[in-house]
Amino acid sequence: MSNEVTNQRTYRDLEFSKLKEIVKGFAVSPLGRDGVDELEPTREIEEIERELALVTECRDLFEKPDPFTLGEVSDLTGLIETAQEHPPLDSEDFLTINGSLENGVEAKEYITDLPEDEGAHLKNLARNISDFRGLRGEIREKIDRRGEIRDTATERLFNLLKKKRRTESGIKKSLDGFMDAHSSLIQDRVVVQRSNRLVIPLRSSAKDRVDCVIHGSSNSGRTLFAEPSGAVKLNNELKDLISEIHEEKKKIRGELTDLFLSRKNKVTRTQRTLKKLDSIYARAEFAQNYSCSNPKITGDGGINLMDARHPLLDQSEVVPVSIRIGGIEQGATITGPNTGGKTVTLKTLGLFSLMIQSGIPIPASIDSEIEIYDDIFSDIGDEQSIEQSLSTFSSHMGNIVDILERAQSNSLVLLDELGAGTDPEEGAALGLAILEDLIEKDVRFAVTTHYTAIKNYSFNHPNLSTFSVDFDPNELKPTYHILEGVPGKSNAFIIASRLGLKDEIISHAENFLNEGKIETENIIQELVEEKRRVRDRSEELKQEIDRARRLEEEYREKVQKIKEDERNALQEEIRELDRLLTRAKGEVESAIAESKEYGAEEARDSLKRIEHLEEGLDEGRQTLKDAGRSKTLSVNDLSKGQTVTVKSAGEVGVITRINGENSIVVDVNGINFSTEVSDLASAESGSRGSGDSSGRSKVVYDKFSGSAGLELNVRGMTVREALREVDTYLDRLIRADRTKGRVLHGKGTGKLRRKVRKHLRGSDLVKTCYGPPPSEGGEGVTVFEL
């Protein structure tokens, strides 16, 4: 068996290179475009699933409030070769190196800082990107944004440049004095540089009147570039300084080149990873723009495409097709009139198989299914070889012979216009023989044909399915819909009649058909009409199901609102009791003050009133708590905007996002808190908060309770102060029986964030810590689990 899944003929038939050109258009760099070019179909299911998972994870990052973007990454292979063969590299080359490495590090940091339950495959890939901290630091320190060596790159260069400026100033002063003394001999009062020497323009007639060295003349010969003898010594010094500066810069470039080459292996590995990442990025962008999905990959279930849209057609106009081959049936025959979409459907089957086996999502419904094949072969289109003097039939037959020799049980074979190009009876007979050979070898296949014999054979064979492309006889144009279970008609007589051919000629033509042929065509027509009715009814049922789902959702929302209203009414009673208690506490303070002046009797009366109010408040809270415990919540009970209690925090919040049972985001006092459904209860259950007039929960903290709180704010603190507060916060979390905490440190320079995370990771109490998604604070927050 060849290691290749398919051959160049099939790539060409299915236009796989054109598809890759579309995908390459979404890559951010030539490196990524090369990565897309290198995509080839594989037979390894695990590899296919891993590639599709990578694309899906990357696509998910586009949906974040702070979406993932990949900066341009350059191919550094040529610079590695130049550095080895013709060192040192130019200073501009280091700008290219640093830009590529910086973008790679930014991508790595974005991916590795994702929450623990996101981007597992991308994180494994990103770990192969080195940070090159030393190399990048050296380049930034010595090369400026214009790609030039900084004056401060080394102390010696700085001193040489300083001395050069001082020498140039001395030369200019000398030349200015000369020009003042000989102003009538000066062509133009400027200082110019010739051969690394500062000179002045002198009139040619003054050549023998002054003591100077001539360093050339203008094109006209009227101006001489003269160096007065008084400036010769300083110019010699300047020339030496320029040479030393050049050598020092060359030395700096050499050191950077050596440093770059010392990281050659890491650079090469990082380049491979960034090429892969850009290829993934391009496929994810393609999937996003073409509304693609990952179908279910089956072991031997055949192909079941639903709402499939060929990516090379205009996506705003293409008619989605649904077709299934395999499963119970081994193969399929697609029939119908020319230009009806038979060949496009055949190409869609093959191209989508190549795409999935190359790790590229397909523009089809997520409910689609695709089988993985060891080999994919096709014979589509007109292929002639003038050099070999082969006819169309001979060319196709030579290709089919090769396919039949190589095809086996786990192959996909696609044949367009089976048996065409020769005598119809002989062509149909050959086509039938080819079908039987494919069936005997247990090959998965799909063919298109116009031959009635092949249509009938397929329609009556238990292992074959039949499809036809629909045609509207009134509009005289194809609808591009696929009808299952009926062979297609050529519709030649209908089309001829609609175009004005006389009825008697049509009738005469029908007389040339035998009775069986006419009866078959009539049966086919009835089947086609019945299929149209079934398809239309299916569309109506689909719309009715959608309406029913919408009604069900509305019903659930109304039920939820009723429950919320009941809870809010009960909470209002508790809020009233809270207000009474606050007022009563004020009375206690007044009573204590009065007792100092009038005695303790009034204070005791006030305290009794307080005790009575607190008893009532406790009873109300218990009622609310019992009401909340009346039902155990499941993910189906939750909805966006619902008020719930986070049991681990003992606080009330509002659900903002539901990602599944293990990932529910709750907004508690403006803080997004990610938890599990088992950690949630009805808003009244165990609530320590009270609501405001908007119905949104407002948490009330008891400053004497020692509450751990949802978040520790260390912004503005020194590192030492912040770490001391973090340790105190850890102690409070443990005593509160909490398993997760958040530290708000802000973004700033990142120093406080790094110190806090390092401190947490070094603690035996902390299992893991990470930065949450941008919507939950991003790099300004660190989340950790005990």
Coordinates of N, CA, C and O in Angstrom, one line a residue, residues 420-550:
A420 N -19.3 6.5 -20.2 CA -19.5 7.5 -21.3 C -18.3 7.5 -22.3 O -17.2 7.0 -22.0
G421 N -18.5 8.0 -23.5 CA -17.4 8.2 -24.4 C -17.3 7.1 -25.5 O -16.4 7.1 -26.3
T422 N -18.3 6.2 -25.4 CA -18.2 5.1 -26.4 C -19.7 4.7 -26.7 O -20.6 5.4 -26.4
D423 N -19.9 3.6 -27.5 CA -21.2 3.2 -27.8 C -22.0 3.0 -26.5 O -21.6 2.4 -25.6
P424 N -23.3 3.6 -26.5 CA -24.1 3.6 -25.3 C -24.3 2.2 -24.7 O -24.2 2.0 -23.5
E425 N -24.6 1.2 -25.6 CA -24.9 -0.1 -25.1 C -23.6 -0.8 -24.5 O -23.6 -1.3 -23.4
E426 N -22.5 -0.6 -25.2 CA -21.2 -1.2 -24.7 C -20.8 -0.4 -23.4 O -20.3 -1.0 -22.5
G427 N -21.0 0.9 -23.5 CA -20.6 1.7 -22.3 C -21.3 1.4 -21.1 O -20.8 1.3 -20.0
A428 N -22.7 1.1 -21.3 CA -23.5 0.8 -20.1 C -23.1 -0.6 -19.6 O -23.0 -0.8 -18.4
A429 N -22.8 -1.6 -20.5 CA -22.4 -2.9 -20.1 C -21.0 -2.8 -19.3 O -20.9 -3.5 -18.3
L430 N -20.1 -2.0 -19.8 CA -18.8 -1.9 -19.1 C -19.0 -1.2 -17.7 O -18.4 -1.6 -16.7
G431 N -19.9 -0.2 -17.7 CA -20.3 0.4 -16.4 C -20.8 -0.6 -15.4 O -20.4 -0.6 -14.2
L432 N -21.7 -1.5 -15.8 CA -22.3 -2.5 -14.9 C -21.2 -3.4 -14.4 O -21.2 -3.8 -13.2
A433 N -20.3 -3.8 -15.3 CA -19.2 -4.7 -14.9 C -18.3 -4.1 -13.9 O -17.9 -4.7 -12.9
I434 N -18.0 -2.8 -14.1 CA -17.2 -2.1 -13.2 C -17.8 -2.0 -11.8 O -17.2 -2.2 -10.7
L435 N -19.2 -1.7 -11.8 CA -19.9 -1.6 -10.5 C -19.8 -2.9 -9.8 O -19.6 -3.0 -8.5
E436 N -20.0 -4.0 -10.5 CA -20.0 -5.3 -9.8 C -18.6 -5.7 -9.3 O -18.5 -6.3 -8.2
D437 N -17.6 -5.2 -10.0 CA -16.2 -5.4 -9.5 C -16.0 -4.7 -8.2 O -15.4 -5.2 -7.2
L438 N -16.5 -3.4 -8.1 CA -16.3 -2.6 -6.9 C -17.1 -3.2 -5.8 O -16.7 -3.2 -4.6
I439 N -18.3 -3.7 -6.1 CA -19.1 -4.3 -5.0 C -18.5 -5.6 -4.5 O -18.4 -5.8 -3.3
E440 N -17.9 -6.4 -5.4 CA -17.2 -7.6 -5.0 C -16.0 -7.3 -4.1 O -15.7 -8.1 -3.1
K441 N -15.3 -6.2 -4.3 CA -14.1 -5.8 -3.5 C -14.5 -5.1 -2.3 O -13.7 -4.7 -1.5
D442 N -15.8 -4.8 -2.1 CA -16.3 -4.1 -0.9 C -15.8 -2.7 -0.8 O -15.5 -2.2 0.3
V443 N -15.7 -2.1 -2.0 CA -15.2 -0.7 -2.1 C -16.4 0.3 -1.9 O -17.5 0.0 -2.4
R444 N -16.1 1.4 -1.2 CA -17.1 2.4 -1.0 C -17.0 3.3 -2.3 O -15.9 3.7 -2.7
F445 N -18.1 3.6 -2.9 CA -18.1 4.3 -4.2 C -19.3 5.2 -4.4 O -20.4 4.9 -3.8
A446 N -19.2 6.1 -5.3 CA -20.3 6.9 -5.8 C -20.0 7.2 -7.3 O -18.9 7.5 -7.7
V447 N -21.0 7.0 -8.2 CA -20.9 7.2 -9.6 C -22.0 8.1 -10.1 O -23.1 8.2 -9.5
T448 N -21.8 8.8 -11.2 CA -22.8 9.5 -11.9 C -23.0 8.9 -13.3 O -22.0 8.3 -13.9
T449 N -24.2 8.9 -13.8 CA -24.5 8.3 -15.1 C -25.8 8.8 -15.7 O -26.6 9.3 -15.0
H450 N -25.9 8.6 -17.0 CA -27.1 8.9 -17.7 C -27.8 7.6 -18.2 O -28.9 7.6 -18.7
Y451 N -27.0 6.5 -18.1 CA -27.5 5.2 -18.7 C -28.6 4.6 -17.9 O -28.5 4.4 -16.7
T452 N -29.7 4.3 -18.6 CA -30.9 3.7 -17.9 C -30.5 2.3 -17.3 O -31.0 2.0 -16.2
A453 N -29.7 1.5 -18.0 CA -29.3 0.2 -17.5 C -28.7 0.3 -16.1 O -28.9 -0.5 -15.2
I454 N -27.8 1.3 -16.0 CA -27.1 1.5 -14.7 C -28.0 2.0 -13.7 O -28.0 1.7 -12.5
K455 N -28.9 2.9 -14.1 CA -29.9 3.5 -13.2 C -30.8 2.3 -12.6 O -31.0 2.2 -11.4
N456 N -31.3 1.5 -13.5 CA -32.1 0.4 -13.0 C -31.4 -0.6 -12.1 O -31.9 -1.1 -11.1
Y457 N -30.1 -0.9 -12.5 CA -29.3 -1.8 -11.7 C -29.1 -1.3 -10.3 O -29.3 -2.0 -9.3
S458 N -28.8 0.0 -10.2 CA -28.6 0.6 -8.9 C -29.9 0.7 -8.1 O -29.9 0.4 -6.9
F459 N -31.0 1.0 -8.7 CA -32.2 1.1 -8.1 C -32.7 -0.2 -7.5 O -33.3 -0.3 -6.4
N460 N -32.4 -1.3 -8.1 CA -32.8 -2.6 -7.7 C -31.8 -3.4 -6.8 O -32.2 -4.4 -6.3
H461 N -30.6 -2.9 -6.8 CA -29.6 -3.6 -6.0 C -29.7 -3.3 -4.5 O -29.8 -2.1 -4.1
P462 N -29.7 -4.3 -3.7 CA -29.9 -4.1 -2.2 C -28.8 -3.3 -1.5 O -29.0 -2.7 -0.5
N463 N -27.6 -3.3 -2.1 CA -26.4 -2.7 -1.5 C -26.1 -1.3 -2.1 O -25.1 -0.7 -1.8
L464 N -27.0 -0.8 -3.0 CA -26.7 0.4 -3.6 C -27.9 1.4 -3.3 O -29.0 1.0 -3.2
S465 N -27.6 2.7 -3.2 CA -28.6 3.7 -3.1 C -28.6 4.6 -4.4 O -27.6 4.7 -5.1
T466 N -29.8 5.2 -4.6 CA -29.9 6.0 -5.8 C -30.3 7.4 -5.5 O -31.2 7.6 -4.6
F467 N -29.7 8.3 -6.1 CA -30.0 9.7 -5.9 C -30.2 10.4 -7.3 O -29.6 9.9 -8.3
S468 N -30.9 11.5 -7.3 CA -31.1 12.2 -8.5 C -31.0 13.7 -8.2 O -31.4 14.1 -7.1
V469 N -30.5 14.5 -9.2 CA -30.5 16.0 -9.0 C -31.9 16.5 -9.6 O -32.3 16.1 -10.6
D470 N -32.5 17.3 -8.8 CA -33.9 17.8 -9.1 C -33.8 18.8 -10.3 O -32.8 19.5 -10.4
F471 N -34.9 18.8 -11.1 CA -35.0 19.7 -12.2 C -36.4 20.3 -12.2 O -37.4 19.6 -12.1
D472 N -36.5 21.6 -12.3 CA -37.8 22.3 -12.4 C -38.2 22.4 -13.8 O -37.7 23.2 -14.6
P473 N -39.2 21.6 -14.3 CA -39.6 21.6 -15.7 C -40.3 22.9 -16.1 O -40.4 23.2 -17.3
N474 N -40.9 23.6 -15.1 CA -41.6 24.9 -15.5 C -40.6 26.0 -15.7 O -40.7 26.8 -16.7
E475 N -39.6 26.0 -14.9 CA -38.5 27.1 -15.0 C -37.4 26.7 -16.0 O -36.6 27.5 -16.3
L476 N -37.4 25.4 -16.4 CA -36.4 24.8 -17.3 C -35.0 25.1 -16.7 O -34.0 25.4 -17.4
K477 N -34.8 24.8 -15.4 CA -33.5 24.9 -14.8 C -33.4 24.0 -13.6 O -34.4 23.7 -12.9
P478 N -32.2 23.6 -13.3 CA -32.0 22.7 -12.1 C -32.3 23.4 -10.8 O -32.0 24.6 -10.7
T479 N -32.7 22.7 -9.8 CA -32.9 23.3 -8.4 C -31.7 23.0 -7.6 O -31.5 23.6 -6.5
Y480 N -30.8 22.1 -8.0 CA -29.6 21.6 -7.3 C -29.9 20.9 -6.0 O -29.0 20.7 -5.2
H481 N -31.2 20.5 -5.8 CA -31.5 19.7 -4.6 C -31.3 18.2 -5.0 O -31.4 17.8 -6.1
I482 N -30.9 17.5 -4.0 CA -30.7 16.0 -4.2 C -31.9 15.2 -3.7 O -32.3 15.4 -2.5
L483 N -32.4 14.4 -4.5 CA -33.5 13.5 -4.1 C -33.0 12.1 -4.0 O -32.4 11.6 -4.8
E484 N -33.3 11.5 -2.8 CA -32.9 10.2 -2.5 C -33.9 9.1 -2.9 O -35.1 9.3 -2.6
G485 N -33.5 8.0 -3.4 CA -34.4 6.9 -3.7 C -35.0 6.8 -5.0 O -35.7 5.9 -5.3
V486 N -34.7 7.8 -5.9 CA -35.3 7.8 -7.3 C -34.2 8.0 -8.3 O -33.3 8.9 -8.1
P487 N -34.2 7.3 -9.4 CA -33.2 7.7 -10.5 C -33.7 8.9 -11.2 O -34.9 9.2 -11.3
G488 N -32.8 9.7 -11.7 CA -33.1 10.9 -12.4 C -33.5 10.7 -13.9 O -33.1 9.8 -14.5
K489 N -34.2 11.7 -14.4 CA -34.6 11.7 -15.8 C -33.7 12.8 -16.5 O -33.3 13.7 -15.9
S490 N -33.5 12.5 -17.8 CA -32.8 13.5 -18.6 C -33.7 14.7 -18.9 O -33.2 15.8 -19.2
N491 N -35.0 14.5 -18.9 CA -36.0 15.6 -19.2 C -35.8 16.2 -20.6 O -36.2 17.4 -20.8
A492 N -35.3 15.4 -21.5 CA -35.1 16.0 -22.8 C -36.4 16.4 -23.5 O -36.5 17.4 -24.1
F493 N -37.4 15.5 -23.4 CA -38.7 15.8 -24.1 C -39.4 17.0 -23.5 O -39.9 17.8 -24.2
I494 N -39.3 17.1 -22.1 CA -40.0 18.2 -21.4 C -39.3 19.5 -21.8 O -39.9 20.5 -22.2
I495 N -37.9 19.5 -21.8 CA -37.2 20.7 -22.2 C -37.5 21.1 -23.6 O -37.7 22.3 -23.9
A496 N -37.5 20.1 -24.5 CA -37.7 20.4 -26.0 C -39.1 21.0 -26.1 O -39.3 21.9 -26.9
S497 N -40.1 20.5 -25.4 CA -41.5 21.0 -25.5 C -41.6 22.4 -25.0 O -42.2 23.2 -25.6
R498 N -41.0 22.7 -23.8 CA -41.0 24.0 -23.3 C -40.3 25.0 -24.2 O -40.7 26.2 -24.2
L499 N -39.4 24.6 -25.0 CA -38.6 25.5 -25.9 C -39.4 25.6 -27.2 O -38.9 26.4 -28.1
G500 N -40.5 25.0 -27.4 CA -41.3 25.2 -28.5 C -41.4 24.1 -29.6 O -42.0 24.3 -30.7
L501 N -40.7 23.0 -29.3 CA -40.7 21.9 -30.3 C -42.2 21.3 -30.4 O -42.9 21.1 -29.4
K502 N -42.7 21.1 -31.6 CA -44.1 20.8 -31.8 C -44.4 19.4 -31.2 O -43.6 18.5 -31.0
D503 N -45.7 19.4 -30.7 CA -46.1 18.2 -30.0 C -46.0 16.9 -30.8 O -45.7 15.8 -30.3
E504 N -46.3 17.1 -32.2 CA -46.3 15.9 -33.0 C -44.8 15.3 -33.1 O -44.6 14.1 -33.2
I505 N -43.9 16.2 -33.1 CA -42.5 15.8 -33.2 C -42.1 15.1 -31.8 O -41.5 14.0 -31.8
I506 N -42.6 15.6 -30.7 CA -42.3 15.0 -29.4 C -43.0 13.6 -29.4 O -42.3 12.6 -29.0
S507 N -44.2 13.5 -29.9 CA -44.9 12.2 -29.9 C -44.2 11.2 -30.8 O -44.1 10.0 -30.5
H508 N -43.7 11.7 -31.9 CA -43.0 10.8 -32.8 C -41.7 10.3 -32.2 O -41.4 9.2 -32.3
A509 N -41.1 11.2 -31.4 CA -39.8 10.8 -30.7 C -40.1 9.8 -29.7 O -39.4 8.8 -29.5
E510 N -41.3 9.9 -29.0 CA -41.6 9.0 -28.0 C -41.9 7.6 -28.6 O -41.7 6.5 -27.9
N511 N -42.4 7.6 -29.8 CA -42.7 6.3 -30.5 C -41.4 5.5 -30.7 O -41.4 4.3 -30.9
F512 N -40.3 6.2 -30.8 CA -39.0 5.5 -31.0 C -38.5 4.8 -29.7 O -37.7 3.9 -29.8
L513 N -39.1 5.2 -28.6 CA -38.8 4.5 -27.3 C -39.6 3.3 -27.2 O -40.8 3.3 -27.6
N514 N -39.0 2.2 -26.7 CA -39.8 1.0 -26.5 C -40.8 1.2 -25.3 O -40.6 2.1 -24.5
E515 N -41.8 0.4 -25.2 CA -42.8 0.5 -24.2 C -42.3 0.5 -22.7 O -42.7 1.2 -21.9
G516 N -41.3 -0.4 -22.5 CA -40.7 -0.5 -21.2 C -40.0 0.8 -20.8 O -40.0 1.2 -19.6
K517 N -39.3 1.4 -21.8 CA -38.6 2.6 -21.5 C -39.5 3.7 -21.1 O -39.3 4.5 -20.1
I518 N -40.7 3.8 -21.8 CA -41.7 4.9 -21.5 C -42.3 4.6 -20.1 O -42.4 5.6 -19.4
E519 N -42.6 3.4 -19.8 CA -43.2 3.1 -18.5 C -42.2 3.4 -17.4 O -42.6 4.0 -16.4
T520 N -40.9 3.1 -17.6 CA -39.9 3.4 -16.6 C -39.8 4.9 -16.4 O -39.7 5.4 -15.2
E521 N -39.8 5.7 -17.5 CA -39.7 7.1 -17.4 C -40.9 7.7 -16.6 O -40.7 8.6 -15.8
N522 N -42.1 7.2 -16.9 CA -43.3 7.6 -16.2 C -43.2 7.3 -14.7 O -43.6 8.2 -13.9
I523 N -42.7 6.1 -14.4 CA -42.6 5.8 -12.9 C -41.6 6.7 -12.3 O -41.8 7.2 -11.1
I524 N -40.5 6.9 -13.0 CA -39.5 7.8 -12.4 C -40.1 9.2 -12.1 O -39.9 9.8 -11.1
Q525 N -40.9 9.7 -13.1 CA -41.5 11.0 -12.9 C -42.4 11.1 -11.7 O -42.4 12.0 -10.9
E526 N -43.2 10.0 -11.5 CA -44.1 10.0 -10.3 C -43.2 9.9 -9.0 O -43.6 10.6 -8.1
L527 N -42.2 9.1 -9.1 CA -41.3 9.1 -7.9 C -40.7 10.4 -7.6 O -40.6 10.9 -6.4
V528 N -40.2 11.1 -8.6 CA -39.6 12.5 -8.4 C -40.6 13.4 -7.8 O -40.3 14.2 -6.9
E529 N -41.9 13.4 -8.3 CA -42.9 14.3 -7.8 C -43.2 14.0 -6.3 O -43.4 14.9 -5.5
E530 N -43.3 12.7 -6.0 CA -43.5 12.3 -4.6 C -42.4 12.7 -3.7 O -42.6 13.2 -2.6
K531 N -41.1 12.6 -4.2 CA -40.0 13.0 -3.4 C -40.1 14.5 -3.2 O -39.7 15.0 -2.1
R532 N -40.5 15.3 -4.2 CA -40.6 16.7 -4.0 C -41.6 17.0 -2.9 O -41.4 17.9 -2.0
R533 N -42.7 16.3 -2.9 CA -43.8 16.5 -1.9 C -43.2 16.2 -0.5 O -43.5 16.9 0.5
V534 N -42.5 15.0 -0.4 CA -41.9 14.6 0.9 C -40.9 15.7 1.3 O -40.9 16.1 2.5
R535 N -40.1 16.2 0.4 CA -39.1 17.2 0.8 C -39.8 18.5 1.3 O -39.4 19.1 2.3
D536 N -40.8 18.9 0.6 CA -41.5 20.1 1.0 C -42.2 19.9 2.4 O -42.2 20.8 3.2
R537 N -42.8 18.7 2.6 CA -43.4 18.4 3.9 C -42.3 18.4 5.0 O -42.6 18.9 6.1
S538 N -41.1 17.9 4.6 CA -40.0 17.8 5.6 C -39.6 19.3 6.0 O -39.4 19.5 7.2
E539 N -39.6 20.2 5.1 CA -39.3 21.5 5.4 C -40.4 22.1 6.3 O -40.0 22.9 7.2
E540 N -41.6 21.8 6.0 CA -42.7 22.3 6.9 C -42.6 21.8 8.3 O -42.7 22.5 9.3
L541 N -42.3 20.5 8.4 CA -42.1 19.9 9.7 C -41.0 20.5 10.5 O -41.0 20.7 11.7
K542 N -39.9 20.8 9.7 CA -38.7 21.4 10.4 C -39.1 22.7 10.9 O -38.7 23.1 12.0
Q543 N -39.8 23.5 10.2 CA -40.3 24.8 10.6 C -41.2 24.7 11.9 O -41.1 25.5 12.8
E544 N -42.1 23.7 11.8 CA -43.0 23.5 13.0 C -42.2 23.1 14.2 O -42.5 23.5 15.3
I545 N -41.1 22.2 14.0 CA -40.3 21.8 15.2 C -39.6 23.0 15.7 O -39.5 23.2 17.0
D546 N -39.1 23.9 14.8 CA -38.4 25.1 15.3 C -39.4 26.0 16.1 O -39.0 26.6 17.1
R547 N -40.6 26.1 15.6 CA -41.6 26.9 16.3 C -41.9 26.3 17.7 O -42.0 27.0 18.7
A548 N -42.0 25.0 17.7 CA -42.3 24.3 19.0 C -41.1 24.5 20.0 O -41.3 24.7 21.2
R549 N -39.9 24.5 19.5 CA -38.7 24.7 20.4 C -38.8 26.1 20.9 O -38.4 26.4 22.1
R550 N -39.1 27.1 20.1 CA -39.2 28.5 20.5 C -40.3 28.6 21.6 O -40.1 29.3 22.6

